[in-house]
C-alpha cells in the first residue's frame, strides 16, 4: 500500500514536470531561417520568383565552377534513355544549336580515360548545373568570387 | 401531278435522312475526337497521357491546353476522315494483336510509333502545331534569344516545327539521336588545344 502511493505520487510529479517543461519550451522563441516565427503557426507565403535569363551566360566566381544555367530548363528530361540537354550541348550538335559544348572534363572517365561521348559520371547535368532565380539570399553571405572571371578565361 | 408530288416527298425524305445520317456520322466523328475517348484505352492512358501531364501543353501560365486530338487529328474534315480510317489499324492492335498492351511492350515499339508521327508531321509541315502556333504571330523579342535565333533560321530555310521539337509532349524513345537541321553536324572543336 505504502509502495503504491509513492509510485503514484512519483508519476504525478513527473507528469507535472513534463507538462511544465513542454510549456516552457514552446513559449521560447527559436530563431531559424523563418526568423522567430512561431513554430506551429502558418508560414508566410513566399513571393514567387522568376527565373533569370542571362544572355551570354553568368560570370563564374572561381576556376572549375560548374557554370550556372542561363536559360529555362523545365522542358528538358534526363532519363536513363535520353538526355534532353545533350540535344544542344553534345559535341555533335552544339554548333548548329549555337550552344557551348559541355566541358572537356565531361568526356573523362574516373581514371582519366577520354571517351568519345559524355561520361556517365556527367550524365545528370542538373546535379552540378543549376538555373538561377531572382531571389535574395536568406542568410548574409560574404563570399567574394575569384576576380571577375569571364567564360573564356575561367575555363581550364 | 401525283407523280411529281411523290418525287418531291421522296426528295424531301431523302434530304432529311441524309442530314440525319450526316449528322450521326459527324457526331460519332466528334465523339471519338475527344481526349476522353483517346485515353479510354489503357495503352494511351498509362503512357502518353501520363507523360503529357508533365509538359507545358497540359498546364501552363495562360491555361490554354492541347489535347490528344489537337496534335494527332487534323482539323479539316477530309483529312480528319482519312485519319479516322487509318485509326482502325490502331483498333486492330488494341483488340486483336495486343502488341502494345503493357508499358513494356509499348516501350519496345515506341521508336517505330514515334517515327510514324514524325514522318506524318514532316509531310504535313506540322499542320496540327500550326493550328495553334504561327511564326507570324510570334514576338521574337519576347522569346528567349536561343528560340528567336533558331526560329529566324527556320523561316529562312523552310524548316518545320517537328524538325526541332521532337519529344515536346512524350518521353523520347530509346535510341533517338537528335537530328535538328542546320549548321554542320560534326562540329568537333574538342581537340583545338590539347
mmCIF file of C-alpha atoms in Angstrom:
data_model
loop_
_atom_site.group_PDB
_atom_site.id
_atom_site.type_symbol
_atom_site.label_atom_id
_atom_site.label_comp_id
_atom_site.label_asym_id
_atom_site.label_seq_id
_atom_site.Cartn_x
_atom_site.Cartn_y
_atom_site.Cartn_z
ATOM 1 C CA UNK A 1 0.000 0.000 0.000
ATOM 2 C CA UNK A 2 2.698 2.441 1.023
ATOM 3 C CA UNK A 3 4.651 1.407 -2.024
ATOM 4 C CA UNK A 4 1.700 2.072 -4.338
ATOM 5 C CA UNK A 5 1.123 5.637 -3.095
ATOM 6 C CA UNK A 6 4.777 6.502 -3.551
ATOM 7 C CA UNK A 7 4.711 5.263 -7.124
ATOM 8 C CA UNK A 8 1.549 7.217 -7.893
ATOM 9 C CA UNK A 9 2.969 10.349 -6.306
ATOM 10 C CA UNK A 10 6.173 10.000 -8.261
ATOM 11 C CA UNK A 11 4.258 9.506 -11.508
ATOM 12 C CA UNK A 12 2.100 12.584 -10.868
ATOM 13 C CA UNK A 13 5.091 14.699 -10.034
ATOM 14 C CA UNK A 14 6.954 13.663 -13.129
ATOM 15 C CA UNK A 15 3.988 14.240 -15.436
ATOM 16 C CA UNK A 16 3.593 17.707 -13.889
ATOM 17 C CA UNK A 17 7.242 18.385 -14.537
ATOM 18 C CA UNK A 18 6.984 17.166 -18.118
ATOM 19 C CA UNK A 19 3.954 19.334 -18.873
ATOM 20 C CA UNK A 20 5.625 22.350 -17.252
ATOM 21 C CA UNK A 21 8.732 21.627 -19.253
ATOM 22 C CA UNK A 22 6.926 21.460 -22.584
ATOM 23 C CA UNK A 23 5.018 24.703 -21.994
ATOM 24 C CA UNK A 24 8.240 26.421 -21.086
ATOM 25 C CA UNK A 25 9.852 25.037 -24.239
ATOM 26 C CA UNK A 26 7.115 26.051 -26.696
ATOM 27 C CA UNK A 27 6.975 29.530 -25.222
ATOM 28 C CA UNK A 28 10.618 30.034 -26.037
ATOM 29 C CA UNK A 29 11.204 31.561 -29.489
ATOM 30 C CA UNK A 30 13.508 29.618 -31.737
ATOM 31 C CA UNK A 31 15.316 31.603 -34.380
ATOM 32 C CA UNK A 32 15.560 29.779 -37.696
ATOM 33 C CA UNK A 33 15.630 30.776 -41.345
ATOM 34 C CA UNK A 34 11.997 31.722 -40.819
ATOM 35 C CA UNK A 35 13.051 34.242 -38.148
ATOM 36 C CA UNK A 36 11.360 33.961 -34.762
ATOM 37 C CA UNK A 37 8.140 32.944 -36.434
ATOM 38 C CA UNK A 38 6.108 30.658 -34.139
ATOM 39 C CA UNK A 39 6.839 27.043 -34.994
ATOM 40 C CA UNK A 40 3.241 25.938 -35.041
ATOM 41 C CA UNK A 41 1.929 28.995 -36.871
ATOM 42 C CA UNK A 42 1.434 29.002 -40.625
ATOM 43 C CA UNK A 43 4.384 30.152 -42.692
ATOM 44 C CA UNK A 44 4.230 33.403 -44.567
ATOM 45 C CA UNK A 45 3.532 32.838 -48.218
ATOM 46 C CA UNK A 46 6.809 33.212 -50.080
ATOM 47 C CA UNK A 47 6.721 35.506 -53.071
ATOM 48 C CA UNK A 48 7.042 33.865 -56.466
ATOM 49 C CA UNK A 49 10.462 34.227 -58.016
ATOM 50 C CA UNK A 50 11.208 34.474 -61.703
ATOM 51 C CA UNK A 51 13.946 32.585 -63.485
ATOM 52 C CA UNK A 52 16.850 34.748 -64.644
ATOM 53 C CA UNK A 53 17.610 34.515 -68.356
ATOM 54 C CA UNK A 54 21.189 35.722 -68.716
ATOM 55 C CA UNK A 55 22.256 36.254 -72.286
ATOM 56 C CA UNK A 56 25.871 35.236 -72.814
ATOM 57 C CA UNK A 57 25.879 33.209 -69.607
ATOM 58 C CA UNK A 58 26.605 34.074 -65.963
ATOM 59 C CA UNK A 59 30.026 35.145 -64.806
ATOM 60 C CA UNK A 60 31.881 32.460 -62.922
ATOM 61 C CA UNK A 61 33.233 33.012 -59.429
ATOM 62 C CA UNK A 62 36.095 30.571 -59.409
ATOM 63 C CA UNK A 63 38.027 28.254 -61.656
ATOM 64 C CA UNK A 64 36.320 24.991 -62.482
ATOM 65 C CA UNK A 65 32.991 26.198 -61.169
ATOM 66 C CA UNK A 66 30.180 24.374 -62.943
ATOM 67 C CA UNK A 67 28.664 27.335 -64.816
ATOM 68 C CA UNK A 68 25.133 28.370 -63.895
ATOM 69 C CA UNK A 69 22.439 27.691 -66.460
ATOM 70 C CA UNK A 70 21.340 30.921 -68.157
ATOM 71 C CA UNK A 71 18.124 29.576 -69.710
ATOM 72 C CA UNK A 72 14.876 27.743 -68.901
ATOM 73 C CA UNK A 73 15.234 24.046 -68.144
ATOM 74 C CA UNK A 74 11.800 22.800 -67.132
ATOM 75 C CA UNK A 75 11.115 21.219 -70.519
ATOM 76 C CA UNK A 76 14.207 19.008 -70.612
ATOM 77 C CA UNK A 77 14.130 15.489 -69.255
ATOM 78 C CA UNK A 78 17.109 13.421 -68.229
ATOM 79 C CA UNK A 79 16.292 9.726 -68.096
ATOM 80 C CA UNK A 80 18.215 6.509 -68.456
ATOM 81 C CA UNK A 81 17.393 6.508 -72.164
ATOM 82 C CA UNK A 82 17.740 10.128 -73.186
ATOM 83 C CA UNK A 83 19.317 13.344 -72.047
ATOM 84 C CA UNK A 84 17.457 16.461 -73.212
ATOM 85 C CA UNK A 85 20.432 18.730 -72.525
ATOM 86 C CA UNK A 86 22.732 16.872 -74.888
ATOM 87 C CA UNK A 87 20.442 17.706 -77.800
ATOM 88 C CA UNK A 88 22.189 21.075 -77.745
ATOM 89 C CA UNK A 89 25.345 20.680 -75.665
ATOM 90 C CA UNK A 90 26.804 17.477 -77.067
ATOM 91 C CA UNK A 91 29.922 17.540 -79.195
ATOM 92 C CA UNK A 92 27.961 16.593 -82.293
ATOM 93 C CA UNK A 93 25.121 19.051 -82.030
ATOM 94 C CA UNK A 94 26.290 22.149 -80.214
ATOM 95 C CA UNK A 95 27.351 24.102 -83.293
ATOM 96 C CA UNK A 96 24.051 24.049 -85.091
ATOM 97 C CA UNK A 97 22.256 24.930 -81.853
ATOM 98 C CA UNK A 98 24.699 27.791 -81.146
ATOM 99 C CA UNK A 99 25.283 26.377 -77.688
ATOM 100 C CA UNK A 100 28.576 25.929 -75.821
ATOM 101 C CA UNK A 101 29.863 22.358 -75.802
ATOM 102 C CA UNK A 102 29.960 20.548 -72.475
ATOM 103 C CA UNK A 103 33.259 20.974 -70.669
ATOM 104 C CA UNK A 104 36.056 18.721 -71.852
ATOM 105 C CA UNK A 105 36.207 17.166 -68.400
ATOM 106 C CA UNK A 106 32.794 15.692 -69.200
ATOM 107 C CA UNK A 107 34.315 13.145 -71.550
ATOM 108 C CA UNK A 108 36.724 11.687 -68.999
ATOM 109 C CA UNK A 109 36.166 8.520 -67.047
ATOM 110 C CA UNK A 110 37.067 8.144 -63.407
ATOM 111 C CA UNK A 111 40.603 7.072 -64.352
ATOM 112 C CA UNK A 112 41.107 9.910 -66.801
ATOM 113 C CA UNK A 113 40.424 7.898 -69.927
ATOM 114 C CA UNK A 114 38.962 10.019 -72.732
ATOM 115 C CA UNK A 115 35.695 8.843 -74.264
ATOM 116 C CA UNK A 116 34.022 9.973 -77.476
ATOM 117 C CA UNK A 117 30.732 10.505 -75.640
ATOM 118 C CA UNK A 118 29.764 12.188 -72.391
ATOM 119 C CA UNK A 119 30.876 10.091 -69.433
ATOM 120 C CA UNK A 120 28.203 8.528 -67.276
ATOM 121 C CA UNK A 121 29.693 10.480 -64.367
ATOM 122 C CA UNK A 122 28.367 13.617 -66.036
ATOM 123 C CA UNK A 123 25.027 12.294 -67.227
ATOM 124 C CA UNK A 124 22.851 14.020 -64.628
ATOM 125 C CA UNK A 125 23.679 17.588 -65.593
ATOM 126 C CA UNK A 126 21.488 19.294 -63.023
ATOM 127 C CA UNK A 127 23.399 17.610 -60.243
ATOM 128 C CA UNK A 128 26.075 20.266 -60.823
ATOM 129 C CA UNK A 129 24.488 22.920 -63.047
ATOM 130 C CA UNK A 130 21.547 24.942 -61.806
ATOM 131 C CA UNK A 131 19.418 27.757 -63.167
ATOM 132 C CA UNK A 132 19.072 30.902 -61.054
ATOM 133 C CA UNK A 133 16.013 32.527 -59.563
ATOM 134 C CA UNK A 134 15.740 36.172 -58.850
ATOM 135 C CA UNK A 135 15.828 35.768 -55.045
ATOM 136 C CA UNK A 136 17.819 37.457 -52.319
ATOM 137 C CA UNK A 137 19.955 35.123 -50.185
ATOM 138 C CA UNK A 138 18.248 34.029 -46.958
ATOM 139 C CA UNK A 139 21.429 34.430 -44.949
ATOM 140 C CA UNK A 140 24.037 37.131 -45.269
ATOM 141 C CA UNK A 141 26.906 35.896 -47.341
ATOM 142 C CA UNK A 142 30.307 37.466 -47.690
ATOM 143 C CA UNK A 143 31.730 35.203 -50.322
ATOM 144 C CA UNK A 144 33.663 37.031 -52.994
ATOM 145 C CA UNK A 145 34.369 35.410 -56.307
ATOM 146 C CA UNK A 146 37.811 34.800 -57.697
ATOM 147 C CA UNK A 147 38.175 38.099 -59.604
ATOM 148 C CA UNK A 148 35.757 38.885 -62.391
ATOM 149 C CA UNK A 149 36.058 35.689 -64.266
ATOM 150 C CA UNK A 150 34.653 35.557 -67.767
ATOM 151 C CA UNK A 151 33.573 32.479 -69.566
ATOM 152 C CA UNK A 152 36.702 32.072 -71.705
ATOM 153 C CA UNK A 153 39.357 32.827 -69.059
ATOM 154 C CA UNK A 154 37.762 30.949 -66.290
ATOM 155 C CA UNK A 155 37.570 27.662 -68.006
ATOM 156 C CA UNK A 156 40.581 25.306 -67.657
ATOM 157 C CA UNK B 1 -49.278 15.702 -110.630
ATOM 158 C CA UNK B 2 -49.261 12.930 -108.009
ATOM 159 C CA UNK B 3 -46.162 11.559 -109.688
ATOM 160 C CA UNK B 4 -44.474 14.909 -109.198
ATOM 161 C CA UNK B 5 -45.694 15.062 -105.602
ATOM 162 C CA UNK B 6 -44.304 11.607 -104.886
ATOM 163 C CA UNK B 7 -40.906 12.514 -106.288
ATOM 164 C CA UNK B 8 -40.991 15.634 -104.198
ATOM 165 C CA UNK B 9 -41.809 13.714 -100.972
ATOM 166 C CA UNK B 10 -39.069 11.198 -101.666
ATOM 167 C CA UNK B 11 -36.632 14.006 -102.278
ATOM 168 C CA UNK B 12 -37.565 15.738 -99.034
ATOM 169 C CA UNK B 13 -37.453 12.490 -97.049
ATOM 170 C CA UNK B 14 -34.108 11.672 -98.617
ATOM 171 C CA UNK B 15 -32.787 15.029 -97.658
ATOM 172 C CA UNK B 16 -33.947 14.668 -94.075
ATOM 173 C CA UNK B 17 -32.471 11.179 -93.833
ATOM 174 C CA UNK B 18 -29.322 12.435 -95.442
ATOM 175 C CA UNK B 19 -28.994 15.243 -92.969
ATOM 176 C CA UNK B 20 -29.616 12.829 -90.104
ATOM 177 C CA UNK B 21 -27.086 10.303 -91.370
ATOM 178 C CA UNK B 22 -24.579 13.037 -91.993
ATOM 179 C CA UNK B 23 -25.224 14.403 -88.547
ATOM 180 C CA UNK B 24 -24.840 10.988 -86.958
ATOM 181 C CA UNK B 25 -21.626 10.428 -88.870
ATOM 182 C CA UNK B 26 -20.163 13.723 -87.792
ATOM 183 C CA UNK B 27 -21.493 13.243 -84.301
ATOM 184 C CA UNK B 28 -19.657 9.939 -83.914
ATOM 185 C CA UNK B 29 -16.639 11.572 -85.516
ATOM 186 C CA UNK B 30 -16.727 14.207 -82.801
ATOM 187 C CA UNK B 31 -17.395 11.677 -80.019
ATOM 188 C CA UNK B 32 -14.232 9.825 -80.946
ATOM 189 C CA UNK B 33 -12.347 13.069 -81.233
ATOM 190 C CA UNK B 34 -12.002 13.865 -77.552
ATOM 191 C CA UNK B 35 -9.192 13.211 -75.134
ATOM 192 C CA UNK B 36 -11.648 11.223 -73.009
ATOM 193 C CA UNK B 37 -12.085 8.806 -75.881
ATOM 194 C CA UNK B 38 -8.344 8.567 -76.610
ATOM 195 C CA UNK B 39 -7.486 7.670 -73.032
ATOM 196 C CA UNK B 40 -10.319 5.184 -72.663
ATOM 197 C CA UNK B 41 -7.736 2.696 -73.947
ATOM 198 C CA UNK B 42 -5.290 1.915 -71.191
ATOM 199 C CA UNK B 43 -2.395 1.894 -73.673
ATOM 200 C CA UNK B 44 -2.921 5.621 -74.158
ATOM 201 C CA UNK B 45 -3.843 6.355 -70.560
ATOM 202 C CA UNK B 46 -0.875 4.585 -68.997
ATOM 203 C CA UNK B 47 1.925 6.118 -71.009
ATOM 204 C CA UNK B 48 1.280 9.033 -73.410
ATOM 205 C CA UNK B 49 -1.312 10.664 -71.149
ATOM 206 C CA UNK B 50 0.868 10.407 -68.023
ATOM 207 C CA UNK B 51 3.798 11.916 -69.868
ATOM 208 C CA UNK B 52 1.757 14.708 -71.401
ATOM 209 C CA UNK B 53 0.844 15.846 -67.908
ATOM 210 C CA UNK B 54 4.446 16.824 -67.187
ATOM 211 C CA UNK B 55 4.536 19.233 -70.097
ATOM 212 C CA UNK B 56 3.567 22.772 -70.973
ATOM 213 C CA UNK B 57 0.794 21.507 -73.237
ATOM 214 C CA UNK B 58 -1.048 20.213 -70.172
ATOM 215 C CA UNK B 59 -0.574 23.059 -67.740
ATOM 216 C CA UNK B 60 0.936 26.485 -68.237
ATOM 217 C CA UNK B 61 0.843 30.165 -67.441
ATOM 218 C CA UNK B 62 -2.157 31.018 -69.576
ATOM 219 C CA UNK B 63 -4.288 27.910 -69.011
ATOM 220 C CA UNK B 64 -4.685 27.052 -72.685
ATOM 221 C CA UNK B 65 -4.274 23.317 -73.254
ATOM 222 C CA UNK B 66 -3.634 20.964 -76.110
ATOM 223 C CA UNK B 67 -5.481 17.628 -76.018
ATOM 224 C CA UNK B 68 -4.540 14.446 -77.891
ATOM 225 C CA UNK B 69 -6.699 15.158 -80.965
ATOM 226 C CA UNK B 70 -5.383 18.732 -81.176
ATOM 227 C CA UNK B 71 -1.998 17.305 -82.144
ATOM 228 C CA UNK B 72 -2.949 13.962 -83.607
ATOM 229 C CA UNK B 73 -6.138 14.549 -85.614
ATOM 230 C CA UNK B 74 -6.370 17.089 -88.442
ATOM 231 C CA UNK B 75 -8.961 19.856 -88.178
ATOM 232 C CA UNK B 76 -10.069 19.903 -91.827
ATOM 233 C CA UNK B 77 -12.877 17.440 -92.419
ATOM 234 C CA UNK B 78 -11.400 15.399 -95.243
ATOM 235 C CA UNK B 79 -8.030 14.878 -93.504
ATOM 236 C CA UNK B 80 -9.903 14.046 -90.327
ATOM 237 C CA UNK B 81 -11.896 11.304 -92.032
ATOM 238 C CA UNK B 82 -8.731 9.871 -93.562
ATOM 239 C CA UNK B 83 -7.072 9.859 -90.127
ATOM 240 C CA UNK B 84 -10.117 8.107 -88.638
ATOM 241 C CA UNK B 85 -9.980 5.402 -91.280
ATOM 242 C CA UNK B 86 -6.309 4.853 -90.518
ATOM 243 C CA UNK B 87 -7.222 4.599 -86.829
ATOM 244 C CA UNK B 88 -8.931 1.279 -87.474
ATOM 245 C CA UNK B 89 -5.391 -0.073 -87.624
ATOM 246 C CA UNK B 90 -4.914 1.098 -84.037
ATOM 247 C CA UNK B 91 -8.126 -0.713 -83.062
ATOM 248 C CA UNK B 92 -6.707 -3.868 -84.625
ATOM 249 C CA UNK B 93 -3.614 -3.615 -82.427
ATOM 250 C CA UNK B 94 -5.731 -2.922 -79.356
ATOM 251 C CA UNK B 95 -8.341 -5.652 -79.765
ATOM 252 C CA UNK B 96 -6.546 -8.334 -81.727
ATOM 253 C CA UNK B 97 -2.787 -8.070 -81.877
ATOM 254 C CA UNK B 98 -2.201 -6.892 -78.261
ATOM 255 C CA UNK B 99 1.308 -5.834 -79.177
ATOM 256 C CA UNK B 100 1.444 -2.611 -77.145
ATOM 257 C CA UNK B 101 -0.823 -3.549 -74.252
ATOM 258 C CA UNK B 102 1.745 -3.287 -71.469
ATOM 259 C CA UNK B 103 4.060 -0.347 -70.786
ATOM 260 C CA UNK B 104 6.981 -2.651 -71.606
ATOM 261 C CA UNK B 105 5.598 -3.637 -74.990
ATOM 262 C CA UNK B 106 4.679 -0.023 -75.639
ATOM 263 C CA UNK B 107 8.252 0.992 -74.872
ATOM 264 C CA UNK B 108 9.596 -1.663 -77.227
ATOM 265 C CA UNK B 109 7.518 -0.241 -80.097
ATOM 266 C CA UNK B 110 7.906 3.394 -79.205
ATOM 267 C CA UNK B 111 10.662 4.304 -81.630
ATOM 268 C CA UNK B 112 8.628 2.907 -84.509
ATOM 269 C CA UNK B 113 5.434 4.658 -83.345
ATOM 270 C CA UNK B 114 7.220 7.953 -82.873
ATOM 271 C CA UNK B 115 8.803 7.701 -86.304
ATOM 272 C CA UNK B 116 5.338 7.341 -87.862
ATOM 273 C CA UNK B 117 4.215 10.534 -86.149
ATOM 274 C CA UNK B 118 7.374 12.407 -87.139
ATOM 275 C CA UNK B 119 7.016 11.325 -90.734
ATOM 276 C CA UNK B 120 3.382 12.423 -90.913
ATOM 277 C CA UNK B 121 4.101 15.764 -89.275
ATOM 278 C CA UNK B 122 7.023 16.365 -91.591
ATOM 279 C CA UNK B 123 4.794 15.632 -94.592
ATOM 280 C CA UNK B 124 2.061 17.997 -93.428
ATOM 281 C CA UNK B 125 4.539 20.736 -92.495
ATOM 282 C CA UNK B 126 3.466 20.309 -88.854
ATOM 283 C CA UNK B 127 -0.090 21.272 -89.743
ATOM 284 C CA UNK B 128 -1.519 20.418 -86.317
ATOM 285 C CA UNK B 129 1.045 22.537 -84.491
ATOM 286 C CA UNK B 130 0.222 25.404 -86.798
ATOM 287 C CA UNK B 131 -3.460 25.242 -85.854
ATOM 288 C CA UNK B 132 -2.344 26.899 -82.632
ATOM 289 C CA UNK B 133 1.148 28.284 -83.277
ATOM 290 C CA UNK B 134 2.222 30.561 -86.049
ATOM 291 C CA UNK B 135 5.597 32.116 -86.803
ATOM 292 C CA UNK B 136 3.816 35.300 -87.937
ATOM 293 C CA UNK B 137 2.276 35.739 -84.503
ATOM 294 C CA UNK B 138 5.461 35.058 -82.556
ATOM 295 C CA UNK B 139 7.059 38.097 -80.983
ATOM 296 C CA UNK B 140 10.727 37.147 -81.216
ATOM 297 C CA UNK B 141 11.670 39.944 -78.802
ATOM 298 C CA UNK B 142 9.697 38.182 -76.120
ATOM 299 C CA UNK B 143 11.244 34.791 -76.741
ATOM 300 C CA UNK B 144 14.474 33.520 -75.337
ATOM 301 C CA UNK B 145 17.380 34.504 -77.562
ATOM 302 C CA UNK B 146 18.129 30.901 -78.477
ATOM 303 C CA UNK B 147 14.499 30.362 -79.550
ATOM 304 C CA UNK B 148 14.364 33.506 -81.669
ATOM 305 C CA UNK B 149 17.695 32.725 -83.358
ATOM 306 C CA UNK B 150 16.608 29.264 -84.357
ATOM 307 C CA UNK B 151 13.160 30.423 -85.477
ATOM 308 C CA UNK B 152 14.668 33.013 -87.789
ATOM 309 C CA UNK B 153 16.797 30.254 -89.288
ATOM 310 C CA UNK B 154 13.695 28.085 -89.606
ATOM 311 C CA UNK B 155 11.808 30.754 -91.542
ATOM 312 C CA UNK B 156 14.778 31.422 -93.840
ATOM 313 C CA UNK B 157 15.349 27.748 -94.593
ATOM 314 C CA UNK B 158 11.807 26.421 -94.506
ATOM 315 C CA UNK B 159 12.296 24.063 -91.545
ATOM 316 C CA UNK B 160 9.157 22.806 -89.843
ATOM 317 C CA UNK B 161 8.286 22.599 -86.136
ATOM 318 C CA UNK B 162 8.789 18.859 -85.773
ATOM 319 C CA UNK B 163 12.301 19.130 -87.255
ATOM 320 C CA UNK B 164 13.387 20.685 -83.965
ATOM 321 C CA UNK B 165 10.646 20.000 -81.445
ATOM 322 C CA UNK B 166 10.630 16.249 -81.067
ATOM 323 C CA UNK B 167 9.652 14.925 -77.682
ATOM 324 C CA UNK B 168 7.740 18.019 -76.586
ATOM 325 C CA UNK B 169 4.811 16.040 -75.228
ATOM 326 C CA UNK B 170 6.012 12.489 -74.591
ATOM 327 C CA UNK B 171 9.277 10.955 -73.476
ATOM 328 C CA UNK B 172 11.633 10.331 -76.356
ATOM 329 C CA UNK B 173 12.147 6.711 -77.349
ATOM 330 C CA UNK B 174 15.345 4.897 -76.561
ATOM 331 C CA UNK B 175 17.744 5.097 -79.461
ATOM 332 C CA UNK B 176 16.649 8.523 -80.636
ATOM 333 C CA UNK B 177 19.558 10.619 -81.930
ATOM 334 C CA UNK B 178 18.971 14.391 -82.016
ATOM 335 C CA UNK B 179 18.608 15.387 -85.658
ATOM 336 C CA UNK B 180 17.675 19.043 -85.721
ATOM 337 C CA UNK B 181 18.527 20.697 -89.043
ATOM 338 C CA UNK B 182 21.107 23.384 -89.806
ATOM 339 C CA UNK B 183 24.772 24.094 -89.209
ATOM 340 C CA UNK B 184 27.397 21.456 -89.711
ATOM 341 C CA UNK B 185 26.694 18.272 -87.917
ATOM 342 C CA UNK B 186 30.064 17.071 -86.759
ATOM 343 C CA UNK B 187 31.008 20.284 -85.011
ATOM 344 C CA UNK B 188 34.033 18.879 -83.259
ATOM 345 C CA UNK B 189 36.074 21.614 -81.666
ATOM 346 C CA UNK B 190 37.132 19.262 -78.959
ATOM 347 C CA UNK B 191 40.749 18.954 -79.954
ATOM 348 C CA UNK B 192 41.705 22.551 -80.626
ATOM 349 C CA UNK B 193 44.172 22.953 -77.756
ATOM 350 C CA UNK B 194 45.351 19.763 -76.269
#
